[in-house]
Short mmCIF file of C-alpha atoms in Angstrom, two decimals:
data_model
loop_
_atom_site.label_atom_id
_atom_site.label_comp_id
_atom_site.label_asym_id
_atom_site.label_seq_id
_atom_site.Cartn_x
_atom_site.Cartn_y
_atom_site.Cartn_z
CA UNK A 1 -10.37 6.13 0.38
CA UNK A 2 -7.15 4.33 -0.93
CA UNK A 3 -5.86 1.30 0.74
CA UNK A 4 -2.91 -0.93 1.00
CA UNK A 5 -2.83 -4.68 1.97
CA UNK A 6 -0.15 -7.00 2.49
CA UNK A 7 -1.40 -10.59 1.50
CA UNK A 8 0.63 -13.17 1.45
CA UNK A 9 1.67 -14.53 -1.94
CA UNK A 10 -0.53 -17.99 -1.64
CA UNK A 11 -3.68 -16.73 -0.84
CA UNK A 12 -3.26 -13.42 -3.36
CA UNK A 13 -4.93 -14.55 -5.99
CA UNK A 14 -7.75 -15.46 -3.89
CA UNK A 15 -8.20 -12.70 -2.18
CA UNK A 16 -8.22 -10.28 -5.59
CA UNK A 17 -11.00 -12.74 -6.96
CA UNK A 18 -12.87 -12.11 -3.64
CA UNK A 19 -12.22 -8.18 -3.91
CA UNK A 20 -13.40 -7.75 -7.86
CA UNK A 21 -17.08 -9.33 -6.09
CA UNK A 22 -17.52 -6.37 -4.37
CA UNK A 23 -19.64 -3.93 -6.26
CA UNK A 24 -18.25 -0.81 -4.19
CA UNK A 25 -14.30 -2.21 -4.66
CA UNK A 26 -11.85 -0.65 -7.63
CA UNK A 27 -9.24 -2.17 -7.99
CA UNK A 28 -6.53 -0.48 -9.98
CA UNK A 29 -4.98 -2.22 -12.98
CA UNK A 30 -1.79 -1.88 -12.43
CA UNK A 31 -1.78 -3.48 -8.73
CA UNK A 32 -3.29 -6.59 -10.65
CA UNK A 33 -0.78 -5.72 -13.32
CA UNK A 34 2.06 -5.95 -11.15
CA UNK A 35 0.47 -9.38 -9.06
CA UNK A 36 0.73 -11.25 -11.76
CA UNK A 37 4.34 -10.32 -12.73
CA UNK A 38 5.21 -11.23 -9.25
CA UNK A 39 3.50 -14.37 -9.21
CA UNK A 40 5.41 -15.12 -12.72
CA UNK A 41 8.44 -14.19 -11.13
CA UNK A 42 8.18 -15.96 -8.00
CA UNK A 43 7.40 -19.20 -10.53
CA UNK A 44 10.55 -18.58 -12.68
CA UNK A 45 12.36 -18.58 -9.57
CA UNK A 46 10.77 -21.83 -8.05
CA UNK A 47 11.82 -23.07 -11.61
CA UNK A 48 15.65 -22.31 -11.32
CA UNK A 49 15.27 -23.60 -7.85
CA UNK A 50 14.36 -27.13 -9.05
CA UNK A 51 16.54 -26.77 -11.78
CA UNK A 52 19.58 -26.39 -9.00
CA UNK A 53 18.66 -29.56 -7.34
CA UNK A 54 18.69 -31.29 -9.99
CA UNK A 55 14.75 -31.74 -10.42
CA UNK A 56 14.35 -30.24 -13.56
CA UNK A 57 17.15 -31.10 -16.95
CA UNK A 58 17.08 -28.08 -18.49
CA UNK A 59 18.30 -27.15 -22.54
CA UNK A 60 21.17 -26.18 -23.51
CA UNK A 61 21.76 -23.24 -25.78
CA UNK A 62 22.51 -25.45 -29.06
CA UNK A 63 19.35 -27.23 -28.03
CA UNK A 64 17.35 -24.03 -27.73
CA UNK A 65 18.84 -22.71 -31.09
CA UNK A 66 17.86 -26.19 -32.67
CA UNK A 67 14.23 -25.47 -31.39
CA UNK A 68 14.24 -22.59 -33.99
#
């Protein structure tokens, strides 16, 4: 039997870990696959969020190109 849960995006990670214990569990790849490019997502926009207030300096492009 396939299922689909709705977790929310805190407690995700803990709840896969919790999941891949159970011996009589699959979980398919690309569900974990696509949690963790959500959960890089949702960080990338946390960090343009701090970066808007004023948290965060961020580069500028000549700096970035300097980098390299």
């Amino acid at each position: 039997m396939k299922m689909t849960i709705e977790v929310r995006d805190d407690k995700a990670a803990f709840i896969l870990e919790l999941l891949k214990n159970f011996s009589f569990v699959k979980l398919d790849e690309a569900s974990k696959e696509k949690a963790r490019v959500l959960e890089e997502l949702k960080e990338a926009v946390n960090e343009v969020n701090r970066a808007k207030r004023g948290e965060v300096k961020l580069q500028t492009a000549r700096e970035l190109l300097n980098e390299l």
